[in-house]
Short mmCIF file of C-alpha atoms and ligand atoms in Angstrom, two decimals:
data_model
loop_
_atom_site.label_atom_id
_atom_site.label_comp_id
_atom_site.label_asym_id
_atom_site.label_seq_id
_atom_site.Cartn_x
_atom_site.Cartn_y
_atom_site.Cartn_z
CA MET A 1458 53.61 68.05 54.91
CA SER A 1459 49.97 68.28 55.98
CA ARG A 1460 48.97 68.52 59.59
CA THR A 1461 47.94 65.47 61.63
CA SER A 1462 45.57 66.03 64.55
CA ILE A 1463 46.81 65.10 68.00
CA VAL A 1464 43.84 62.82 68.66
CA LYS A 1465 44.83 60.80 65.61
CA VAL A 1466 48.43 60.51 66.84
CA LEU A 1467 47.43 59.48 70.35
CA LYS A 1468 44.93 56.88 69.13
CA SER A 1469 47.35 55.28 66.66
CA GLU A 1470 47.91 51.57 67.03
CA SER A 1471 51.38 51.78 65.57
CA SER A 1472 53.70 54.75 65.21
CA PRO A 1473 52.61 57.02 62.35
CA GLY A 1474 56.32 57.81 61.73
CA GLU A 1475 57.36 61.27 60.65
CA ILE A 1476 54.46 63.77 60.72
CA GLN A 1477 53.61 67.36 61.49
CA VAL A 1478 51.35 68.55 64.29
CA LYS A 1479 50.23 72.09 65.05
CA GLY A 1480 48.81 73.50 68.22
CA TRP A 1481 49.21 75.67 71.29
CA VAL A 1482 51.80 75.24 74.02
CA ARG A 1483 50.19 74.27 77.29
CA THR A 1484 53.41 74.03 79.31
CA LYS A 1485 57.12 73.75 78.71
CA ARG A 1486 59.80 72.30 80.98
CA ASP A 1487 63.46 72.81 80.18
CA SER A 1488 66.44 70.68 81.11
CA LYS A 1489 70.05 71.05 79.98
CA ALA A 1490 69.88 69.15 76.76
CA PHE A 1491 66.23 69.47 75.74
CA SER A 1492 62.76 70.85 76.49
CA PHE A 1493 59.47 69.02 76.97
CA ILE A 1494 56.53 70.80 75.38
CA GLU A 1495 52.96 69.77 76.16
CA LEU A 1496 51.09 70.56 72.96
CA ASN A 1497 47.30 70.72 72.58
CA ASP A 1498 45.28 71.30 69.42
CA GLY A 1499 41.81 70.86 70.86
CA SER A 1500 41.16 67.64 68.97
CA CYS A 1501 41.11 65.80 72.30
CA LEU A 1502 41.64 66.41 75.97
CA ALA A 1503 45.16 64.95 76.09
CA ASN A 1504 48.32 66.82 75.10
CA LEU A 1505 51.03 65.41 72.89
CA GLN A 1506 54.41 65.52 74.56
CA ILE A 1507 57.07 67.01 72.30
CA VAL A 1508 60.74 66.43 73.00
CA ALA A 1509 62.69 69.39 71.64
CA ASP A 1510 66.41 68.75 71.55
CA ALA A 1511 68.74 71.68 72.28
CA THR A 1512 70.45 70.95 68.96
CA LEU A 1513 67.30 71.94 66.99
CA ASP A 1514 67.53 74.90 64.63
CA GLY A 1515 66.37 78.03 66.44
CA TYR A 1516 66.39 76.35 69.85
CA GLU A 1517 68.23 79.16 71.70
CA GLU A 1518 66.58 81.99 69.74
CA ASN A 1519 62.97 80.80 69.79
CA ILE A 1520 62.13 77.49 71.37
CA VAL A 1521 63.46 78.14 74.88
CA HIS A 1522 61.45 81.35 74.93
CA LEU A 1523 58.14 79.69 74.11
CA THR A 1524 55.50 80.38 76.73
CA THR A 1525 52.06 79.02 77.51
CA GLY A 1526 49.60 79.99 74.79
CA ALA A 1527 52.10 80.25 71.94
CA SER A 1528 51.32 78.44 68.69
CA VAL A 1529 53.77 76.17 66.91
CA ALA A 1530 54.12 73.73 64.03
CA VAL A 1531 56.18 70.70 64.96
CA THR A 1532 57.64 68.18 62.56
CA GLY A 1533 59.07 65.02 64.01
CA ASN A 1534 58.92 61.32 64.66
CA VAL A 1535 56.31 59.69 66.81
CA VAL A 1536 58.01 57.26 69.16
CA GLU A 1537 56.99 55.15 72.16
CA SER A 1538 57.11 57.35 75.21
CA GLN A 1539 59.68 56.63 77.90
CA GLY A 1540 57.63 58.58 80.41
CA LYS A 1541 54.51 57.54 82.27
CA GLY A 1542 50.96 58.47 81.35
CA GLN A 1543 51.19 58.43 77.58
CA ARG A 1544 51.93 55.84 74.93
CA TRP A 1545 53.31 58.13 72.23
CA GLU A 1546 55.49 61.20 72.23
CA MET A 1547 57.10 63.16 69.46
CA GLN A 1548 60.80 63.65 68.89
CA ALA A 1549 60.90 67.01 67.12
CA THR A 1550 63.11 67.51 64.08
CA ALA A 1551 61.89 71.06 63.40
CA ILE A 1552 59.76 73.54 65.33
CA GLU A 1553 58.37 76.64 63.71
CA VAL A 1554 56.92 79.30 65.98
CA LEU A 1555 53.67 80.49 64.43
CA GLY A 1556 52.72 83.00 67.11
CA THR A 1557 54.25 83.92 70.44
CA ALA A 1558 51.99 84.64 73.43
CA ASP A 1559 52.29 87.81 75.47
CA GLU A 1560 53.13 87.15 79.08
CA ASP A 1561 49.69 88.22 80.29
CA PHE A 1562 48.03 85.20 78.59
CA PRO A 1563 45.37 84.50 81.21
CA LEU A 1564 45.23 80.71 81.11
CA GLN A 1565 48.63 80.14 82.70
CA LYS A 1566 47.51 78.88 86.05
CA LYS A 1567 44.80 76.47 86.96
CA GLY A 1568 42.08 77.34 89.40
CA HIS A 1569 40.42 80.27 87.67
CA SER A 1570 36.79 80.72 88.67
CA MET A 1571 34.05 79.96 86.16
CA GLU A 1572 32.97 83.60 86.44
CA PHE A 1573 36.41 84.79 85.41
CA LEU A 1574 36.53 82.31 82.53
CA ARG A 1575 33.18 83.65 81.27
CA SER A 1576 34.80 87.08 81.00
CA ILE A 1577 37.36 85.58 78.62
CA ALA A 1578 34.91 83.54 76.53
CA HIS A 1579 37.18 84.06 73.51
CA LEU A 1580 40.04 82.21 75.21
CA ARG A 1581 38.29 79.71 77.47
CA PRO A 1582 37.87 77.06 74.73
CA ARG A 1583 41.64 76.57 75.12
CA SER A 1584 41.19 75.26 78.65
CA ASN A 1585 40.72 71.55 79.34
CA LEU A 1586 37.22 72.02 80.71
CA PHE A 1587 35.81 74.13 77.91
CA GLY A 1588 37.52 72.17 75.17
CA ALA A 1589 35.78 69.09 76.59
CA VAL A 1590 32.39 70.83 76.91
CA PHE A 1591 32.39 71.99 73.32
CA ARG A 1592 33.56 68.67 71.91
CA VAL A 1593 30.66 67.03 73.75
CA ARG A 1594 28.31 69.74 72.42
CA SER A 1595 29.39 68.94 68.89
CA ARG A 1596 29.01 65.19 69.37
CA MET A 1597 25.55 65.55 70.90
CA ALA A 1598 24.40 67.61 67.90
CA LEU A 1599 25.45 64.76 65.63
CA ALA A 1600 23.80 62.15 67.87
CA ILE A 1601 20.51 64.07 67.79
CA HIS A 1602 20.43 63.97 64.01
CA GLN A 1603 21.44 60.31 64.08
CA PHE A 1604 18.68 59.43 66.53
CA PHE A 1605 15.97 60.95 64.35
CA GLN A 1606 17.32 60.19 60.91
CA ASP A 1607 17.74 56.50 61.77
CA GLN A 1608 13.99 56.44 62.44
CA GLY A 1609 13.12 58.26 59.23
CA PHE A 1610 12.35 61.68 60.72
CA VAL A 1611 12.71 64.64 58.35
CA TYR A 1612 14.76 67.63 59.54
CA VAL A 1613 12.82 70.88 59.04
CA HIS A 1614 14.25 74.40 59.28
CA THR A 1615 11.57 76.49 60.94
CA PRO A 1616 11.87 80.28 60.78
CA ILE A 1617 13.83 82.32 63.30
CA ILE A 1618 11.73 85.40 62.66
CA THR A 1619 8.05 84.82 63.35
CA ALA A 1620 4.85 86.68 64.16
CA SER A 1621 3.40 84.11 66.58
CA ASP A 1622 4.08 83.59 70.27
CA CYS A 1623 3.90 79.82 70.46
CA GLU A 1624 4.14 79.57 74.23
CA GLY A 1625 1.86 82.54 74.81
CA ALA A 1626 4.05 83.91 77.56
CA GLY A 1627 4.79 87.18 75.74
CA GLU A 1628 8.50 86.90 76.54
CA MET A 1629 9.76 87.73 73.08
CA PHE A 1630 12.42 89.85 71.43
CA ARG A 1631 10.91 92.14 68.83
CA VAL A 1632 12.54 92.46 65.42
CA VAL A 1633 12.69 96.06 64.21
CA THR A 1634 14.54 98.07 61.60
CA MET A 1635 16.14 101.42 62.23
CA ASN A 1636 16.57 104.67 60.44
CA GLY A 1637 19.43 106.24 62.35
CA ASP A 1638 18.18 106.25 65.92
CA GLU A 1639 14.56 106.01 64.94
CA ILE A 1640 12.93 102.60 65.21
CA LYS A 1641 10.40 101.91 62.50
CA LEU A 1642 7.06 100.73 63.85
CA GLY A 1643 3.44 100.68 62.81
CA ASP A 1644 2.92 101.33 59.09
CA ASP A 1645 6.69 101.43 58.60
CA GLU A 1646 7.19 98.02 60.14
CA PHE A 1647 9.46 95.91 57.95
CA PHE A 1648 7.20 92.87 57.75
CA GLY A 1649 4.00 94.92 57.83
CA LYS A 1650 3.19 93.66 61.32
CA PRO A 1651 5.03 93.06 64.59
CA SER A 1652 7.56 90.25 64.33
CA TYR A 1653 9.74 88.53 66.87
CA LEU A 1654 12.61 86.10 67.35
CA THR A 1655 11.01 82.70 67.71
CA VAL A 1656 10.47 81.13 71.14
CA SER A 1657 9.79 77.74 69.53
CA GLY A 1658 9.56 76.18 66.09
CA GLN A 1659 6.68 73.99 67.15
CA LEU A 1660 3.71 75.57 65.36
CA GLU A 1661 5.54 75.64 62.04
CA GLY A 1662 6.86 72.15 62.83
CA GLU A 1663 3.29 70.92 63.19
CA THR A 1664 2.48 72.01 59.65
CA PHE A 1665 5.26 69.78 58.38
CA ALA A 1666 4.30 66.84 60.61
CA CYS A 1667 0.82 67.13 59.08
CA ALA A 1668 2.44 66.38 55.72
CA LEU A 1669 5.62 64.36 56.31
CA SER A 1670 4.43 62.52 59.47
CA ASP A 1671 7.64 62.47 61.52
CA ILE A 1672 9.75 65.60 61.59
CA TYR A 1673 12.15 67.43 63.92
CA THR A 1674 13.59 70.89 64.19
CA PHE A 1675 16.93 71.78 65.77
CA GLY A 1676 17.77 75.43 65.97
CA PRO A 1677 18.15 78.57 68.07
CA THR A 1678 15.26 79.92 70.10
CA PHE A 1679 14.99 83.15 72.07
CA ARG A 1680 13.26 84.11 75.28
CA ALA A 1681 13.15 87.53 76.84
CA GLU A 1682 12.30 86.22 80.29
CA ASN A 1683 14.11 88.09 83.00
CA SER A 1684 15.29 84.91 84.75
CA HIS A 1685 18.63 85.13 86.47
CA THR A 1686 19.06 81.42 87.10
CA SER A 1687 21.73 78.91 86.23
CA ARG A 1688 19.29 77.15 83.84
CA HIS A 1689 17.90 79.98 81.72
CA ALA A 1690 19.51 81.65 78.73
CA SER A 1691 18.03 84.31 76.45
CA GLU A 1692 19.32 82.42 73.40
CA PHE A 1693 19.36 78.64 73.50
CA TRP A 1694 18.92 75.74 71.11
CA MET A 1695 15.96 73.46 71.08
CA ILE A 1696 15.22 70.13 69.44
CA GLU A 1697 11.53 69.76 68.63
CA PRO A 1698 10.25 66.52 67.15
CA GLU A 1699 6.64 66.47 65.99
CA MET A 1700 4.89 63.23 65.17
CA ALA A 1701 1.63 62.74 63.31
CA PHE A 1702 -0.61 59.80 64.28
CA CYS A 1703 0.85 60.03 67.76
CA ASP A 1704 -0.61 60.30 71.27
CA LEU A 1705 0.86 61.41 74.58
CA GLU A 1706 1.96 57.90 75.48
CA ARG A 1707 4.20 57.55 72.44
CA ASP A 1708 5.37 61.13 72.88
CA MET A 1709 6.61 60.30 76.38
CA ASP A 1710 8.23 57.10 75.11
CA MET A 1711 10.08 59.10 72.44
CA ALA A 1712 11.35 61.70 74.88
CA GLU A 1713 12.60 59.01 77.22
CA ALA A 1714 14.23 57.05 74.40
CA MET A 1715 15.92 60.18 73.11
CA VAL A 1716 17.45 61.18 76.45
CA LYS A 1717 18.69 57.62 76.96
CA TYR A 1718 20.13 57.47 73.45
CA LEU A 1719 22.04 60.71 73.91
CA VAL A 1720 23.40 59.70 77.31
CA SER A 1721 24.46 56.36 75.90
CA ASP A 1722 26.11 57.99 72.88
CA ALA A 1723 28.06 60.36 75.12
CA LEU A 1724 29.26 57.52 77.35
CA GLU A 1725 30.44 55.65 74.30
CA ASN A 1726 31.89 58.42 72.16
CA CYS A 1727 33.01 61.08 74.64
CA ALA A 1728 34.54 58.75 77.22
CA ASP A 1729 37.73 60.77 77.82
CA ASP A 1730 35.90 64.06 78.18
CA LEU A 1731 33.26 62.55 80.47
CA ALA A 1732 35.97 60.96 82.60
CA PHE A 1733 37.47 64.42 82.98
CA PHE A 1734 34.10 65.85 84.10
CA GLY A 1735 33.68 62.90 86.46
CA LYS A 1736 37.02 63.76 88.06
CA PHE A 1737 36.92 67.55 88.21
CA VAL A 1738 33.31 68.71 87.85
CA ASP A 1739 30.92 66.13 89.27
CA LYS A 1740 32.18 63.00 91.04
CA GLY A 1741 28.96 61.03 90.62
CA LEU A 1742 28.58 61.81 86.92
CA ILE A 1743 29.45 58.54 85.20
CA GLU A 1744 27.49 56.42 87.65
CA ARG A 1745 24.45 58.66 87.22
CA LEU A 1746 24.64 58.59 83.44
CA GLU A 1747 24.94 54.81 83.40
CA PHE A 1748 21.94 54.58 85.68
CA VAL A 1749 19.91 56.84 83.39
CA ARG A 1750 20.94 54.84 80.36
CA ASP A 1751 20.01 51.49 81.92
CA ARG A 1752 16.85 52.11 83.94
CA PRO A 1753 13.34 53.21 82.93
CA PHE A 1754 12.15 56.68 83.92
CA ALA A 1755 9.38 57.02 86.49
CA ARG A 1756 6.01 58.39 85.33
CA VAL A 1757 3.47 60.26 87.44
CA SER A 1758 0.52 62.48 86.67
CA TYR A 1759 0.62 66.10 87.78
CA THR A 1760 -2.08 65.31 90.35
CA GLU A 1761 0.00 62.48 91.83
CA ALA A 1762 3.07 64.72 91.82
CA VAL A 1763 1.21 67.40 93.80
CA GLU A 1764 0.01 64.75 96.26
CA LEU A 1765 3.54 63.42 96.74
CA LEU A 1766 4.91 66.91 97.26
CA THR A 1767 2.16 67.78 99.74
CA ALA A 1768 2.71 64.54 101.65
CA SER A 1769 6.49 65.03 101.70
CA GLY A 1770 6.35 67.46 104.61
CA GLN A 1771 9.15 69.44 102.96
CA GLY A 1772 9.27 73.15 103.68
CA PHE A 1773 9.38 74.58 100.17
CA GLU A 1774 9.94 78.26 99.47
CA TYR A 1775 6.92 78.23 97.13
CA PRO A 1776 3.90 76.38 98.54
CA VAL A 1777 2.64 73.40 96.57
CA GLU A 1778 -0.86 73.98 95.33
CA TYR A 1779 -2.94 72.19 92.72
CA GLY A 1780 -3.34 74.44 89.70
CA HIS A 1781 0.04 76.16 90.03
CA ASN A 1782 3.18 75.49 88.05
CA LEU A 1783 5.71 73.21 89.66
CA GLN A 1784 8.66 75.30 90.76
CA SER A 1785 12.22 74.22 90.18
CA GLU A 1786 12.54 73.21 93.87
CA HIS A 1787 9.48 70.95 93.52
CA GLU A 1788 10.76 69.38 90.31
CA ARG A 1789 14.11 68.71 91.89
CA TYR A 1790 12.59 67.22 95.01
CA LEU A 1791 10.59 64.78 92.89
CA THR A 1792 13.46 63.63 90.72
CA GLU A 1793 16.30 63.82 93.26
CA THR A 1794 14.67 62.79 96.54
CA GLN A 1795 11.35 61.12 95.83
CA PHE A 1796 12.19 58.97 92.79
CA LYS A 1797 15.98 59.30 92.57
CA CYS A 1798 15.76 58.97 88.78
CA PRO A 1799 14.41 60.96 85.81
CA ILE A 1800 10.64 61.23 85.84
CA THR A 1801 7.98 62.22 83.36
CA VAL A 1802 5.10 64.25 84.80
CA TYR A 1803 1.97 64.32 82.63
CA ASN A 1804 -1.60 65.70 82.47
CA TYR A 1805 -1.16 69.23 83.78
CA PRO A 1806 -4.01 71.64 84.59
CA ALA A 1807 -5.16 73.36 81.38
CA ASP A 1808 -5.08 76.78 83.03
CA ILE A 1809 -1.30 76.90 83.28
CA LYS A 1810 -0.55 75.62 79.78
CA PRO A 1811 -0.55 77.12 76.25
CA PHE A 1812 -3.52 77.09 73.87
CA TYR A 1813 -2.32 74.28 71.60
CA MET A 1814 -2.35 71.42 74.11
CA ARG A 1815 -5.03 68.75 73.81
CA LYS A 1816 -7.85 68.88 76.39
CA ASN A 1817 -8.33 65.66 78.31
CA ASP A 1818 -11.78 64.17 78.81
CA ASP A 1819 -11.90 65.47 82.39
CA GLY A 1820 -12.18 68.98 80.91
CA LYS A 1821 -9.63 70.24 83.46
CA THR A 1822 -6.29 68.89 82.35
CA VAL A 1823 -4.34 68.79 79.10
CA ALA A 1824 -2.19 66.03 77.60
CA ALA A 1825 1.08 67.75 78.52
CA MET A 1826 4.30 66.20 79.78
CA ASP A 1827 7.62 67.34 81.21
CA VAL A 1828 10.73 65.23 81.71
CA LEU A 1829 12.59 66.15 84.90
CA VAL A 1830 16.15 65.05 85.65
CA PRO A 1831 18.24 65.17 88.83
CA GLY A 1832 20.39 68.26 89.24
CA ILE A 1833 18.46 70.33 86.72
CA GLY A 1834 14.71 69.78 86.80
CA GLU A 1835 12.84 70.25 83.51
CA ILE A 1836 14.80 69.18 80.46
CA VAL A 1837 11.89 68.34 78.10
CA GLY A 1838 8.46 69.93 77.72
CA GLY A 1839 5.88 68.55 75.32
CA SER A 1840 2.29 67.59 74.67
CA GLN A 1841 -0.28 66.03 72.42
CA ARG A 1842 -1.77 68.82 70.30
CA GLU A 1843 -5.43 69.75 70.05
CA GLU A 1844 -6.52 68.26 66.73
CA ARG A 1845 -10.30 68.92 67.09
CA VAL A 1846 -11.09 72.14 65.30
CA ASP A 1847 -13.95 73.24 67.58
CA VAL A 1848 -11.95 72.62 70.76
CA LEU A 1849 -8.95 74.45 69.30
CA ARG A 1850 -11.10 77.46 68.42
CA ALA A 1851 -12.46 77.52 71.97
CA ASN A 1852 -8.90 77.30 73.34
CA LEU A 1853 -7.78 80.24 71.22
CA GLU A 1854 -10.63 82.29 72.54
CA GLU A 1855 -9.98 81.26 76.15
CA HIS A 1856 -6.37 82.40 75.75
CA GLY A 1857 -7.40 85.72 74.24
CA LEU A 1858 -5.89 84.90 70.85
CA SER A 1859 -7.56 85.78 67.57
CA GLU A 1860 -8.28 83.04 65.06
CA GLU A 1861 -7.22 85.48 62.35
CA ASP A 1862 -3.61 85.33 63.55
CA TYR A 1863 -3.68 81.55 63.68
CA ASP A 1864 -5.86 80.79 60.65
CA TRP A 1865 -3.13 78.69 59.05
CA TYR A 1866 -2.78 76.71 62.28
CA VAL A 1867 -6.53 76.12 62.41
CA ASP A 1868 -6.44 75.04 58.74
CA LEU A 1869 -4.40 71.99 59.73
CA ARG A 1870 -7.49 70.89 61.67
CA ARG A 1871 -9.87 71.71 58.83
CA PHE A 1872 -8.04 69.76 56.15
CA GLY A 1873 -7.37 66.17 57.17
CA THR A 1874 -6.69 66.65 60.85
CA VAL A 1875 -4.79 63.89 62.70
CA PRO A 1876 -3.81 63.25 66.29
CA HIS A 1877 -0.26 64.50 66.72
CA ALA A 1878 2.21 65.20 69.47
CA GLY A 1879 5.73 66.46 70.07
CA PHE A 1880 8.13 67.93 72.56
CA GLY A 1881 11.03 70.32 72.98
CA LEU A 1882 14.35 69.23 74.45
CA GLY A 1883 16.52 72.10 75.68
CA PHE A 1884 19.92 71.39 74.14
CA GLU A 1885 21.88 73.26 76.81
CA ARG A 1886 19.96 71.60 79.64
CA LEU A 1887 20.84 68.25 78.09
CA LEU A 1888 24.50 69.30 77.94
CA MET A 1889 24.46 70.35 81.59
CA PHE A 1890 23.04 66.95 82.43
CA VAL A 1891 25.61 65.03 80.38
CA THR A 1892 28.66 67.03 81.52
CA GLY A 1893 27.67 67.81 85.10
CA VAL A 1894 28.42 71.49 84.43
CA GLN A 1895 26.22 73.51 86.78
CA ASN A 1896 25.63 76.73 84.89
CA ILE A 1897 24.03 77.03 81.47
CA ARG A 1898 26.46 79.88 80.67
CA ASP A 1899 29.25 77.34 80.63
CA VAL A 1900 27.83 75.04 77.95
CA ILE A 1901 27.16 77.87 75.45
CA PRO A 1902 30.09 79.26 73.46
CA PHE A 1903 28.98 82.87 73.89
CA PRO A 1904 26.05 82.96 76.32
CA ARG A 1905 23.33 85.59 76.15
CA THR A 1906 21.55 86.29 79.42
CA PRO A 1907 19.78 89.37 80.81
CA GLY A 1908 22.33 92.19 80.93
CA SER A 1909 25.01 90.26 79.11
CA ALA A 1910 25.68 89.81 75.37
CA ASP A 1911 29.45 90.13 75.19
CA PHE A 1912 31.57 88.94 72.26
O1 4AD B 2929 8.78 73.74 77.86
P1 4AD B 2929 9.07 74.64 76.70
O2 4AD B 2929 8.78 76.09 76.85
O3 4AD B 2929 8.28 74.00 75.48
C1 4AD B 2929 8.15 74.53 74.22
O4 4AD B 2929 8.72 75.51 73.81
C2 4AD B 2929 7.30 73.68 73.32
N1 4AD B 2929 6.90 74.50 72.18
C3 4AD B 2929 8.07 72.46 72.92
C4 4AD B 2929 7.29 71.54 72.02
O5 4AD B 2929 6.35 70.91 72.49
N2 4AD B 2929 7.67 71.44 70.77
O6 4AD B 2929 10.60 74.51 76.29
C5 4AD B 2929 11.15 73.26 75.97
C6 4AD B 2929 12.48 73.06 76.66
C7 4AD B 2929 12.42 73.11 78.18
O7 4AD B 2929 12.03 71.87 78.71
C8 4AD B 2929 13.85 73.45 78.53
O8 4AD B 2929 14.67 72.31 78.48
C9 4AD B 2929 14.25 74.37 77.39
O9 4AD B 2929 13.37 74.11 76.32
N3 4AD B 2929 14.16 75.77 77.77
C10 4AD B 2929 15.22 76.56 78.03
N4 4AD B 2929 16.53 76.30 78.04
C11 4AD B 2929 17.36 77.31 78.34
N5 4AD B 2929 16.97 78.56 78.62
C12 4AD B 2929 15.65 78.88 78.64
N6 4AD B 2929 15.27 80.13 78.90
C13 4AD B 2929 14.71 77.85 78.34
N7 4AD B 2929 13.37 77.80 78.23
C14 4AD B 2929 13.05 76.54 77.89
MG1 MG B 2930 8.20 73.90 79.81
#
């Protein structure tokens, strides 16, 4: 008999009859004549209740000794549950123990700290919280593809190893080969020049947008910034759409539409998991997500944002000053206190932004935009790209970059240049927003952060 998933059993309209389920024992309660086993297979949050009669084969030898964490295959009949809280339960006719669990299985009791659970990242997906997080992660990946593919965007795989520092921040991991302990550099360098793990697929994405019009990337990106915050990881995933024949206005519209679409998809398709987060992780979650889905985002220019922050009279740790980056505390004040909704901030000073952003007519600002959301701050960063070859060349020079290294990028402006724009959505930041989980380490299966690359 082939295995039926527990989610399928629990969502059945009528009893599926005699079937087999397989999973891990969450808890077991024994009475004189039978045991109740709460079985979970990760297909959904809920457990399937198994009634194991004392007359079952192997009951005394095996079944009564089952402990939390053990794995079993259960054959039986799905019947209407007598108990409260579930519609279906299973009356076992045979239980095969696949694997017992040693008594030091760490997920016995509830109430472990998130820090402790991170130290057992190989077992934490078996907890309610992490099972839910990673089901939502999977669903959101699908929804991202759906969002773009429905609009005719082409999915492009940009390289993970690259020679260019898209963001120009120099916070990159270098790729080297080794001969024993000796690292090969210079003339021995594997690719003939220094290469790195990509910080962004944008530049390569632009080449494809300048051929296929609407494209997106969705893949891992790497940053060697030494940030010990709850919102930065050294390895994270980014979604980067790039649109030809597109200006900043449409770019902002796209980013807003995408965030709304994903929130709406999660509310619709991850209802049980979100309800769990709403109960145990973040009480205001569902209300906030519905609000985000239903209401437009606010939009302010960087200059207006600085004015609002200055006028707020708030004592910030970092002073607000025109020409400086907005700090996380500023971003959060704007979205949480000032506007009480997601906001898009646009037209940042050119001096604090990378070389590829399009210069505005004022000569001071660039057509950049960030989407900020309550609880997190920046979730999207994007811009219209500089499509004028002379201005781009000047930008490269201003940023101390050589045209030689970016000749292919400049070529896009020499051969049929077009206005184009795009953005990057941090996948993990989106997941934090959708689940209410506070630390980026808890929405990544095996997080990599400064000083930590376990598993
Ligand atoms: O704002 P960023 O640096 O923009 C870019 O990389 C552009 N090339 C995107 C583009 O226009 N195609 O990064 C984009 C987003 C941020 O808004 C944030 O959500 C996320 O990526 N992000 C991080 N997420 C987790 N850990 C980090 N260290 C992150 N750095 C950026
Ligand atoms: Mg940014």
